[in-house]
XYZ file of C-alpha atoms in Angstrom:
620
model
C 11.821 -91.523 46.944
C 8.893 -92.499 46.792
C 7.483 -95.995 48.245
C 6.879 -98.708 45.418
C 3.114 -98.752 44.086
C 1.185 -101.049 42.091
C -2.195 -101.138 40.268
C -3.739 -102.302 37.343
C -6.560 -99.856 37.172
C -6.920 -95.909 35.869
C -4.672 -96.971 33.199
C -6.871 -95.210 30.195
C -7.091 -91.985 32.356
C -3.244 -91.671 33.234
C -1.961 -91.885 29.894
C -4.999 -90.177 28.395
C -4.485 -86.928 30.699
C -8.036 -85.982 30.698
C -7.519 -84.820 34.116
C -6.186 -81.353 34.739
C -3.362 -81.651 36.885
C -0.944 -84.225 37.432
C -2.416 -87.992 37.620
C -1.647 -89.831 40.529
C 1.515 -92.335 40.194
C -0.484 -95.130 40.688
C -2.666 -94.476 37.940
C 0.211 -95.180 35.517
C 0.394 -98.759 36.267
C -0.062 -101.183 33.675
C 0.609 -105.178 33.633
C 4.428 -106.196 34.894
C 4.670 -109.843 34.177
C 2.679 -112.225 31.719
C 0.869 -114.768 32.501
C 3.470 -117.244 32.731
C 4.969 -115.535 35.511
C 7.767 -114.336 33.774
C 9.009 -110.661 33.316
C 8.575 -109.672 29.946
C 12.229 -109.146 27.698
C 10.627 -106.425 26.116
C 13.634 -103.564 25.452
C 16.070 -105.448 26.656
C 17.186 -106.555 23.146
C 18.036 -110.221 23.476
C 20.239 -112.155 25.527
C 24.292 -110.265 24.744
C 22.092 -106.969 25.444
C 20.260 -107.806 28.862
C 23.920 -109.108 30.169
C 24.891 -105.712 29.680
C 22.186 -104.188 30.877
C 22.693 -106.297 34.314
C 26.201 -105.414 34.469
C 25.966 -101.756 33.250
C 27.281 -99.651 36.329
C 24.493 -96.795 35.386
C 21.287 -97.532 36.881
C 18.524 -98.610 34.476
C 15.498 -99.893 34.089
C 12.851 -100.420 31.116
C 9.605 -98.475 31.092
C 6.488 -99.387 29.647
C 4.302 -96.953 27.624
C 2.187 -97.065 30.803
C 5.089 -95.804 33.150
C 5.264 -99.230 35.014
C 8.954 -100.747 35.332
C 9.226 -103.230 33.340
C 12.753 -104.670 34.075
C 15.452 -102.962 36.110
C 19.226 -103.639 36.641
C 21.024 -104.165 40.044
C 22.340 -100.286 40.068
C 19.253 -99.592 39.627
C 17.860 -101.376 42.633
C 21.200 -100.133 44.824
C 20.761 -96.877 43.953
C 17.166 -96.335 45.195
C 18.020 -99.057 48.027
C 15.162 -101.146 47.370
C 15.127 -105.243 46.167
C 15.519 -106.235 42.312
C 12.136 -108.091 42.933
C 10.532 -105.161 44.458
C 10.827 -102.890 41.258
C 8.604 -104.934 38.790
C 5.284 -103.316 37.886
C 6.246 -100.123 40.344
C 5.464 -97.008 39.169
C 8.764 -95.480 37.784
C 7.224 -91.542 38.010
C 7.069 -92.567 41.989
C 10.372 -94.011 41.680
C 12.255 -91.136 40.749
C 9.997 -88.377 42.121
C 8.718 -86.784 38.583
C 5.051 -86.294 39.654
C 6.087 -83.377 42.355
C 5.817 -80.623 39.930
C 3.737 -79.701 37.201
C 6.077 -78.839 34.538
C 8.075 -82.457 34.872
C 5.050 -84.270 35.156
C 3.514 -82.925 31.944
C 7.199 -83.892 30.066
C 6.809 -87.283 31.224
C 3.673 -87.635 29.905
C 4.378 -86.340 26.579
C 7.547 -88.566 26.523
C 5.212 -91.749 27.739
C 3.118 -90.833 24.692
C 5.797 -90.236 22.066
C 4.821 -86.362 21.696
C 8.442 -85.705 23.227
C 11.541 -87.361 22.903
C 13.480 -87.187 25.627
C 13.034 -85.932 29.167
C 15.858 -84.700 31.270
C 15.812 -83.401 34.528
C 17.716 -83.394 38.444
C 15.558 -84.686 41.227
C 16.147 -84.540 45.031
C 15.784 -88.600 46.179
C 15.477 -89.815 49.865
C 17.283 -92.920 49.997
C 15.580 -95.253 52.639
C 18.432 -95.245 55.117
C 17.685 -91.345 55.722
C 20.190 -89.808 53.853
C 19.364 -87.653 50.138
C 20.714 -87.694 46.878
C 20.950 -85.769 43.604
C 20.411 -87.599 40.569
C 20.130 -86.783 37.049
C 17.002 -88.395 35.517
C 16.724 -89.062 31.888
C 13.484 -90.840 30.113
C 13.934 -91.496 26.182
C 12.585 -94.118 23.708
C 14.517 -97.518 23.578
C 16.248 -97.718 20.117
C 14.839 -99.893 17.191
C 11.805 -99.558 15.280
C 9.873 -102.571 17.046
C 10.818 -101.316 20.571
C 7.548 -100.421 22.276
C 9.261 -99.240 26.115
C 11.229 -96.322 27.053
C 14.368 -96.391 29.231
C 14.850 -94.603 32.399
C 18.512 -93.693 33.340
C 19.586 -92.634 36.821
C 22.648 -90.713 37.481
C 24.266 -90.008 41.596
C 25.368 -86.416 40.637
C 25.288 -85.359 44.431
C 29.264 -85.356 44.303
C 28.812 -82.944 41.705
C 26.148 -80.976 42.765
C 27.759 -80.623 46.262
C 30.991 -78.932 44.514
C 28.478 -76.977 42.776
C 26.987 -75.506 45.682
C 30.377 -74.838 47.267
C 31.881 -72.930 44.407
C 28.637 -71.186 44.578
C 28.711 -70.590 48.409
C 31.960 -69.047 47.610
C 31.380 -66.939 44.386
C 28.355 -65.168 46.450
C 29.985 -65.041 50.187
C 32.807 -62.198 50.990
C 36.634 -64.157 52.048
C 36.968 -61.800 54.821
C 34.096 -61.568 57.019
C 32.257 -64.643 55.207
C 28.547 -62.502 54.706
C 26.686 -62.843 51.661
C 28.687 -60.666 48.844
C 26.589 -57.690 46.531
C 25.729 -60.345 44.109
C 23.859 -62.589 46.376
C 22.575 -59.490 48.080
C 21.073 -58.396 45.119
C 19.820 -61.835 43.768
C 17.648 -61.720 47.390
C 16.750 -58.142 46.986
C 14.895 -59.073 43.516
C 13.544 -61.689 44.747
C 12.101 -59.900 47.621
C 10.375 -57.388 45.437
C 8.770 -59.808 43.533
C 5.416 -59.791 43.357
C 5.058 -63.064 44.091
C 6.946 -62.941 47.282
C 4.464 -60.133 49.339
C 1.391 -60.804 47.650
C 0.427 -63.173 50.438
C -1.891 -63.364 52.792
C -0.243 -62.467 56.349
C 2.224 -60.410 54.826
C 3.020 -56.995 55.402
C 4.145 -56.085 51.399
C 7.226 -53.581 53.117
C 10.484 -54.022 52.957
C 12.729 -51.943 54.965
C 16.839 -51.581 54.479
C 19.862 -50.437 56.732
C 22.797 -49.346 54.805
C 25.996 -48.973 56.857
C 29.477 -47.325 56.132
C 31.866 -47.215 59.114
C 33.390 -43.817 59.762
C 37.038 -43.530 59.351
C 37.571 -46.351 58.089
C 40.044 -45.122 55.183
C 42.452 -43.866 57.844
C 42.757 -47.387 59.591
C 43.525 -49.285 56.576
C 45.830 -46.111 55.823
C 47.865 -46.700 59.109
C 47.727 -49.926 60.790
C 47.714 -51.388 57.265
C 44.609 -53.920 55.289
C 45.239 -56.937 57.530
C 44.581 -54.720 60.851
C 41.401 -53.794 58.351
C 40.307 -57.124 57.011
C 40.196 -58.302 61.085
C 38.309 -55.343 62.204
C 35.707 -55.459 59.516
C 35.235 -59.560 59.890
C 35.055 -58.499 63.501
C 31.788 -55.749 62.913
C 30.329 -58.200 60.500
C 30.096 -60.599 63.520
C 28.423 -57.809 65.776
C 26.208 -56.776 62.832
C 24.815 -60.683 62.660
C 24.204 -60.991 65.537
C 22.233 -57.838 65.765
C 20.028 -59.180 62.867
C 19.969 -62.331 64.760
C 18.197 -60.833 67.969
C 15.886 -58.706 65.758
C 15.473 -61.866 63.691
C 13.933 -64.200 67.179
C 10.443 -63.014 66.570
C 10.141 -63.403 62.532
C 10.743 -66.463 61.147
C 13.958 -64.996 58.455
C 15.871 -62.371 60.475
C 17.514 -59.557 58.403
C 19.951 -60.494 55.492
C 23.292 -59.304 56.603
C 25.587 -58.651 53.792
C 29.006 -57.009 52.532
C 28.728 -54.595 49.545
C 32.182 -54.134 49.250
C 34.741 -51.939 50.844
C 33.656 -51.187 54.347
C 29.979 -51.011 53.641
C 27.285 -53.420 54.664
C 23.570 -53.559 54.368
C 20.827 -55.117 56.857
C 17.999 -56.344 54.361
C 14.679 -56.907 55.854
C 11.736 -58.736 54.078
C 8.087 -58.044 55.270
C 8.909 -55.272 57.364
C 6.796 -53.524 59.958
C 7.538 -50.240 59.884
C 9.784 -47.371 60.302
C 9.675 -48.123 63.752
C 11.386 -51.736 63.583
C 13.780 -50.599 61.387
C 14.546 -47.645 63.348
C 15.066 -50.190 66.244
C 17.482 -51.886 64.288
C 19.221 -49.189 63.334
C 20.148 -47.895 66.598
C 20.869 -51.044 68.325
C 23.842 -51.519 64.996
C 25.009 -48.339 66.148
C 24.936 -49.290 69.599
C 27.522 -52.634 68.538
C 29.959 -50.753 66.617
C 30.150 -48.199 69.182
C 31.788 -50.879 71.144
C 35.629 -51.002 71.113
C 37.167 -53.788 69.402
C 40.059 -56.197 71.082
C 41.923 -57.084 67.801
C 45.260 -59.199 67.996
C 47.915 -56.361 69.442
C 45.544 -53.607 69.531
C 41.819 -52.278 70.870
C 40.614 -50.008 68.253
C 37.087 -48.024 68.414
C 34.882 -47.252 65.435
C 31.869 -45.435 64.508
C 29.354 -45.884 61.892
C 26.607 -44.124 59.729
C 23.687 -45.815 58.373
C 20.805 -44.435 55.979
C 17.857 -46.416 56.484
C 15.037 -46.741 54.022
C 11.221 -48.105 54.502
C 8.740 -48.011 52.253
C 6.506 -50.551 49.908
C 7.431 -53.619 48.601
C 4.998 -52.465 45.588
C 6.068 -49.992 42.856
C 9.923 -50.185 44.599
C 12.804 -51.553 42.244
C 16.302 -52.228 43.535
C 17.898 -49.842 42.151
C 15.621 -47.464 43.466
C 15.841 -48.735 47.085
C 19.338 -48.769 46.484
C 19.707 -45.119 45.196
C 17.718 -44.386 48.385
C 19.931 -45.483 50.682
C 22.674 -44.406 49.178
C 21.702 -40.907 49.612
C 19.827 -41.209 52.977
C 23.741 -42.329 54.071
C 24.745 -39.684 52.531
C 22.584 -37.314 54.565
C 23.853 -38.994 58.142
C 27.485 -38.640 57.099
C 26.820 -35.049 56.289
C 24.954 -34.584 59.486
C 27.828 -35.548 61.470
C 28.786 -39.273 61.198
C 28.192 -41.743 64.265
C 24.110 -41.647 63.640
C 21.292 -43.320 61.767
C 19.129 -41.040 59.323
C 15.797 -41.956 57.595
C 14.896 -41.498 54.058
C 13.183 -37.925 53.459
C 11.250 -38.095 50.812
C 11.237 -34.445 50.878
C 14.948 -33.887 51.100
C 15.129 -36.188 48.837
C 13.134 -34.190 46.215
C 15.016 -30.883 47.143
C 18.463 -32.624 46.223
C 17.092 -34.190 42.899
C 15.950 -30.457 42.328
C 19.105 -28.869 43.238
C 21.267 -31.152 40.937
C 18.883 -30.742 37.949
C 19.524 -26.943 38.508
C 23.427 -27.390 38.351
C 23.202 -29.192 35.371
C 21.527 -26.359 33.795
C 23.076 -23.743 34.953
C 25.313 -23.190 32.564
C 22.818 -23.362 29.162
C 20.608 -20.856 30.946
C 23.236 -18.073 30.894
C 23.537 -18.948 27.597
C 19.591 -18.957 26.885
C 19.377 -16.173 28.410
C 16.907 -16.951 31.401
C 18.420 -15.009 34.213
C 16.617 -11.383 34.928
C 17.512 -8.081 37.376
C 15.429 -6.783 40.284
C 16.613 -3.946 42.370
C 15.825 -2.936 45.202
C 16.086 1.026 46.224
C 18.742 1.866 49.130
C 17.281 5.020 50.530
C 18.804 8.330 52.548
C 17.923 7.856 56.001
C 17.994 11.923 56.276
C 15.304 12.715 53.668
C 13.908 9.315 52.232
C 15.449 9.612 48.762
C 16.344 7.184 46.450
C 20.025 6.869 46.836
C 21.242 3.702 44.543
C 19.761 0.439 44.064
C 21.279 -3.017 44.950
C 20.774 -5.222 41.713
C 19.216 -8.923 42.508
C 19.136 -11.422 39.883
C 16.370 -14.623 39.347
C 16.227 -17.036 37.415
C 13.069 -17.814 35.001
C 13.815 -21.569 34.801
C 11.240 -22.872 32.470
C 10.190 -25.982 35.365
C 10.430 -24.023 38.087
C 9.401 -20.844 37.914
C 11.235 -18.002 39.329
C 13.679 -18.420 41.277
C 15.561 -16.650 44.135
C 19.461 -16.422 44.167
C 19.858 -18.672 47.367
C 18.677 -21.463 45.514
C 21.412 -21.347 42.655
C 23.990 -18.525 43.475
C 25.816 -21.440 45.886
C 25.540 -23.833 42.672
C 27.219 -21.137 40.586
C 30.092 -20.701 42.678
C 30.408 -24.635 43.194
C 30.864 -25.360 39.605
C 32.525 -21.764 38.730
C 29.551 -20.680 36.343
C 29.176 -17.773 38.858
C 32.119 -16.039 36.510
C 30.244 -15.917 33.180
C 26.840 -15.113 35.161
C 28.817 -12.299 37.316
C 29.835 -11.105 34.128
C 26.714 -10.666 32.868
C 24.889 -9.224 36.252
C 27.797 -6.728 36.160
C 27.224 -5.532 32.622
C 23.156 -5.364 33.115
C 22.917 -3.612 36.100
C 25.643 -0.835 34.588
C 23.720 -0.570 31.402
C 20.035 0.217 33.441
C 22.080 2.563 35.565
C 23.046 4.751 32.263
C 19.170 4.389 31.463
C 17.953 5.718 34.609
C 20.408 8.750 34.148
C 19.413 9.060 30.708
C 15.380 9.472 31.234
C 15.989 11.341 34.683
C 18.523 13.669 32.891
C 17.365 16.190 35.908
C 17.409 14.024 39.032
C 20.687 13.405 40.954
C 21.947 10.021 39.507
C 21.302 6.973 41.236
C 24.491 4.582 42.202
C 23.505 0.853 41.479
C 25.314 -1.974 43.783
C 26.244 -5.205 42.455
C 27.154 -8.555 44.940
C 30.714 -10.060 43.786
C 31.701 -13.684 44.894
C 34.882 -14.469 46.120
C 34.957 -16.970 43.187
C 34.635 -14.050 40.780
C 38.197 -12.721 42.543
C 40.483 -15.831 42.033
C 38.462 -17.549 38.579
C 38.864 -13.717 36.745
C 40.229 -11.117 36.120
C 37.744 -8.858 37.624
C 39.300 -5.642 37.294
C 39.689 -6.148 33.940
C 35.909 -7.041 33.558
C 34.968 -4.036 35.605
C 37.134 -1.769 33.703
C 35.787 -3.201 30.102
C 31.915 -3.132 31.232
C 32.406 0.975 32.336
C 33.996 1.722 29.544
C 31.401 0.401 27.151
C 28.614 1.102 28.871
C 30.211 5.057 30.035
C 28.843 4.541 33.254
C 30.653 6.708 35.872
C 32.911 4.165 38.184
C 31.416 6.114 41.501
C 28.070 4.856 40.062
C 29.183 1.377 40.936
C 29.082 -0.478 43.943
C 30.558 -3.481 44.404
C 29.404 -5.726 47.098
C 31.763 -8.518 49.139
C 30.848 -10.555 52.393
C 32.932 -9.955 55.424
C 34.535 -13.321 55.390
C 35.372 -13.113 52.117
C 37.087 -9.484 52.844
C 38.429 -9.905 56.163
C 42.036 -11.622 56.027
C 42.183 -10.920 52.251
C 45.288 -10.960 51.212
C 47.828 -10.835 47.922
C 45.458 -10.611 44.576
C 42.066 -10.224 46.462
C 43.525 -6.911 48.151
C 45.278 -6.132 45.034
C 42.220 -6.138 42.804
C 40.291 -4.025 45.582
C 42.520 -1.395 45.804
C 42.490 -1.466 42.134
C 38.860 -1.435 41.620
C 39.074 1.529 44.506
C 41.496 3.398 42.687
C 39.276 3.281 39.327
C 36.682 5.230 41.457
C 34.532 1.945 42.308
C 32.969 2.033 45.401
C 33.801 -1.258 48.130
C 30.960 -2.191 50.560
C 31.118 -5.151 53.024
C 27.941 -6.812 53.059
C 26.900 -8.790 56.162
C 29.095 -6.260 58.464
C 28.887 -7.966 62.105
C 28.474 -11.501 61.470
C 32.084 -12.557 60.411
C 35.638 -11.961 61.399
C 34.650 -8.463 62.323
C 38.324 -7.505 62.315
C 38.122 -3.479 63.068
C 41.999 -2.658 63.235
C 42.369 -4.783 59.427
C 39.241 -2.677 58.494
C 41.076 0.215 58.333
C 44.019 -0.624 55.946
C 40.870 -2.267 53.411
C 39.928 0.176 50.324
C 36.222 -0.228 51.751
C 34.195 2.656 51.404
C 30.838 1.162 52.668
C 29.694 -1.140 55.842
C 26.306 -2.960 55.270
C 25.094 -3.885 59.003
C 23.957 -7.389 58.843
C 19.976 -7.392 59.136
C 20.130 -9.591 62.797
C 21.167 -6.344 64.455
C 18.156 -4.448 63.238
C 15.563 -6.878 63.667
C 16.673 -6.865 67.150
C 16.650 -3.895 67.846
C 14.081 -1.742 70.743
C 10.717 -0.815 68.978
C 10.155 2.006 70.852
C 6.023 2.994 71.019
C 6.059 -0.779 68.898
C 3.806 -3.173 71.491
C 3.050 -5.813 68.306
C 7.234 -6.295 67.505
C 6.869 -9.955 66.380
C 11.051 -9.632 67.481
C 12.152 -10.030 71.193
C 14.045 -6.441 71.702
C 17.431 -6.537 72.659
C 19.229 -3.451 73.798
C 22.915 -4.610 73.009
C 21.765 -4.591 69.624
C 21.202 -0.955 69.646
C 24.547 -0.347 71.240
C 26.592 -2.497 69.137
C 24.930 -0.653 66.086
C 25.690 2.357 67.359
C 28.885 2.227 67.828
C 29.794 0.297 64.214
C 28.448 3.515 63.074
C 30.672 5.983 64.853
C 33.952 4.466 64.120
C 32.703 3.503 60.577
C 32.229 7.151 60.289
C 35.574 7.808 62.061
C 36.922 5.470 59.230
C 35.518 8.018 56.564
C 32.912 4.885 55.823
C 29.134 5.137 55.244
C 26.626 2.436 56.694
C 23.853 1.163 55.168
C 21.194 -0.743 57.407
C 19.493 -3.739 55.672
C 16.294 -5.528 56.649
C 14.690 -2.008 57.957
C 11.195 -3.203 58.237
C 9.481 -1.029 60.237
C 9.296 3.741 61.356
C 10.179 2.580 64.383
C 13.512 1.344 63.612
C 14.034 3.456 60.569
C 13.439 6.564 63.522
C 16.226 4.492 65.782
C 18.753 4.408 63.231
C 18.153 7.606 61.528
C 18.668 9.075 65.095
C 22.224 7.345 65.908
C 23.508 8.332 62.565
C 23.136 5.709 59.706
C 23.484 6.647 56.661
C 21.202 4.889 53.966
C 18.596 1.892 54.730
C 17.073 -1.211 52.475
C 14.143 -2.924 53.426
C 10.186 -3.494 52.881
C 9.689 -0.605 54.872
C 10.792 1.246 51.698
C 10.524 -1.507 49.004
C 10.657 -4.962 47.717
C 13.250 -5.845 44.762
C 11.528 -4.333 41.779
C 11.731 -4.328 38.147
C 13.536 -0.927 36.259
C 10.403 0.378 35.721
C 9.397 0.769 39.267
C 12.684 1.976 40.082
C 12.456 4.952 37.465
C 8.680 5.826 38.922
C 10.630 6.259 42.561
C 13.223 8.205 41.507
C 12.873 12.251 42.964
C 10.465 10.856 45.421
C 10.685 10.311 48.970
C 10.453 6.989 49.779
């Protein structure tokens, strides 16, 4: 509180408000006692009335139209801890500290000058003995039409207020390791992105975040049961403050340490410097939890993973800061746990991509967006066109065109790799039967077609096959279908069932990627494969002879291994087929230890039908 002014002067200007902010206390005084000497009785409303008013337990006092006290009972006086002589002619806005902010001020005054009724409000008093109090302060008219003064009620609330702030304390602070909860978190988040809050001089307008998740964490409360949990997480939350306390001892606020729920915390840090600090931070949380932890009956050791995000205070919304970590934790989980990641905005961008392409998937099979390339497999003996090997894009309307590694993966996630196989399978037939049909006197062309493992268990692909030749009268040794060696190696029940099936029907079986899998030879030879494709790492490493610009270290085992695949593939009764052939030189090497056909830019890039039909009966 305030200490107890009088004056009799700026009385026209403090109830006038010409000025533009708040007028000083002091210029609200007005005259406190006549002339007599005696306090005026005004508002206390006779003699039955002021006993009352003495005795009444709430503090009062009596308020002129000038904000001077007029009259004032003992609670009044004990309550502010002042003398009942003392408060006659003070200034009662001084009293009960309503001049301190603008919007309280300017109620008084309307309520001094009748444009208002009533004024309530809860001030913060210091009583003179040191300590504070909470009071609720409440200005109205006395009643009765001749009443001129205004009475001014005091209330102690700070019983109230304290419970208050403790049931608050506890609706926004975890019970088990006694942080700040997600709601509080959040409620400081907002109010760090404020405008108002880094649009000040000094201050760095950043804001940087650690998001934690402990790794494993599942599998303790699993076994050693939720109290051997609730103890080890109070137990990191300890270790994580005082982390934020150490980084804290050169700002003035360290970093907001909070629990999100479950056993994930977040490290909030306002007017941040940099990746750099945070990065600091991140590492040295890492560094805590690494340490083992002595619980009652039991040392346990931990790990953690924590996506950490820095950017602008400007422009950023929680949510979006939020999202950010979320996904940047994410990433250092996937990575391999026990690490700290920052945000990519890049990765970032290529995820947001890649789920907007699974969620279209689907509808563009349907739309009818997906196209075939092919590109020619050629006779390493005379450098015809043998077959082709069918490659489908996508002509996404945002994107552009786009390659199969960036969707074939989504397709087989979600299982819409069935209905697009489908539909690959049944184009790539139908061109072949073109080709034959306006090349009615060139050798026909076979045309091979990639099969995911998916397309095995989610279909019945035999059937498909069989339905798709039939209507389309392609020849079955026309077709090639193509499988990965992991996918073939080891196969057994309906996967071997449908291959020998599909073999039987007169399809042809290649293994695409021979070399970098199980590379099983002896269960090669009881597969219905009729074709190896040598994975392209063994040709781009292999010896360019007379080649002094290879871009490609050469490495002789290659051209060993190679040759030897071939000679027991042949042994086998199988053909090989050598991809990536980019260059004469190796086309010469291979050609000379007996492969069969090639693919490659030496001969072509995936092209559309119509290139394919200018190629055929040439030598490539």
């Amino acid at each position: 509180m305030r200490p107890i002014r009088r004056s009799s002067a700026l009385r026209e200007r403090a109830v006038s408000g010409t000025s533009e902010g708040p007028a000083p206390a002091a210029d609200l005084i007005g005259p406190a006692v006549t002339e007599s000497g005696e306090q005026p009785s005004r508002g206390t409303g006779g003699q039955p009335y002021a006993a009352a008013f003495r005795a009444a337990p709430l503090a009062m006092a009596v308020v002129d139209r000038e904000g001077l006290v007029t009259g004032a009972n003992p609670s009044f006086a004990d309550l502010l801890g002042t003398g009942h002589d003392e408060l006659a002619g003070s200034v009662a806005a001084d009293l009960v500290d309503l001049a301190s902010d603008a919007r309280t001020w300017h109620a008084y005054r309307e309520v001094l000058r009748g444009r208002q009724p009533e004024l309530r409000c809860t001030r913060r008093l210091k009583h003179p003995d040191g300590h504070s109090l909470w009071a609720r302060v409440t200005v109205a008219p006395l009643p009765g039409e001749e009443s001129d003064g205004l009475l001014l009620s005091v209330a102690d609330i700070s019983a109230h207020h304290e419970l208050q702030a403790r049931l608050r304390h506890l609706q926004m602070h975890d019970p088990v390791t006694r942080l700040p909860n997600r709601t509080l978190f959040f409620e400081r988040l907002s109010a760090a992105l404020e405008v108002e809050s880094y649009d000040e001089s000094g201050s760095t307008g950043r804001i940087g975040l650690c998001y934690l998740d402990l790794d494993g964490f599942k599998a303790i409360n699993d076994t050693l049961g939720h109290r051997i949990g609730d103890k080890l997480l109070a137990a990191v939350a300890e270790r994580l403050t005082r982390c934020a306390e150490e980084a804290g001892r050169a700002r003035s606020v360290p970093p907001l340490v909070a629990r999100l729920g479950g056993d994930e915390f977040a490290l909030l840090v306002e007017d941040s410097t940099g990746t750099e600090q945070l990065a600091d931070l991140a590492e040295s949380l890492l560094e805590a939890v690494r340490e083992p932890f002595d619980l009652p009956g039991r040392r346990l050791s931990v790990s953690a993973s924590i996506g950490v995000v820095e950017r602008h205070a400007a422009g950023t919304t929680p949510t979006a800061l939020m999202q950010a970590a979320d996904t940047t934790l994410y990433w250092a989980k996937a990575d391999g746990k026990d690490r700290w990641t920052l945000f990519d905005p890049e990765r970032s961008a290529h995820l947001i991509t890649r789920q907007a392409l699974a969620a279209t998937l689907r509808p563009a099979i349907e739309r009818g967006e997906f196209a075939l390339e092919y590109q020619p497999l050629v006779s390493m003996e005379d450098g015809r066109l043998r077959g082709v090997e069918a490659l489908v894009r996508w002509n996404h309307p945002q994107f552009g065109v786009l390659a199969p590694n960036r969707f074939i993966g989504l397709a087989e996630e979600d299982g819409s790799i069935v209905p697009l196989g489908r539909w690959i399978l049944a184009t790539a037939c139908r061109q072949a039967v073109d080709w034959q049909a306006a090349h009615p006197g060139e050798p026909p062309i076979f045309v091979s077609v990639n099969v995911a493992v998916r397309q095995v268990w989610d279909s019945d692909l035999v059937t498909d096959v069989a339905r798709i030749l039939e209507e389309t009268r392609l020849e079955p040794r026309l077709l090639q279908l193509e499988l990965t060696e992991s996918a073939v190696m080891g196969s057994a029940g309906r996967p071997l069932q449908d291959l020998q099936a599909l073999s039987d029907m007169g399809v042809r079986i290649a293994i695409d990627d021979f070399g970098t899998g199980y590379s099983n030879l002896a269960y090669l030879s009881r597969l219905p494969v009729s074709v190896l494709k040598l994975d392209g790492a063994f040709v781009r490493g292999f010896q360019y002879e007379g080649d002094d610009t290879a871009a490609v270290t050469p490495n002789p085992a290659d051209e060993v291994v190679v040759e030897a695949m071939i000679q027991l593939a042949h042994r086998l009764g199988l053909t090989v087929t050598a991809e990536c052939v980019e260059t004469l030189a190796q086309a010469s090497r291979l050609r000379r230890i007996g492969c069969d056909t090639g693919q490659g830019w030496l001969y072509s890039r995936p092209v559309s039908p119509d290139r394919i039909s200018e190629l055929l009966g040439v030598k490539v």
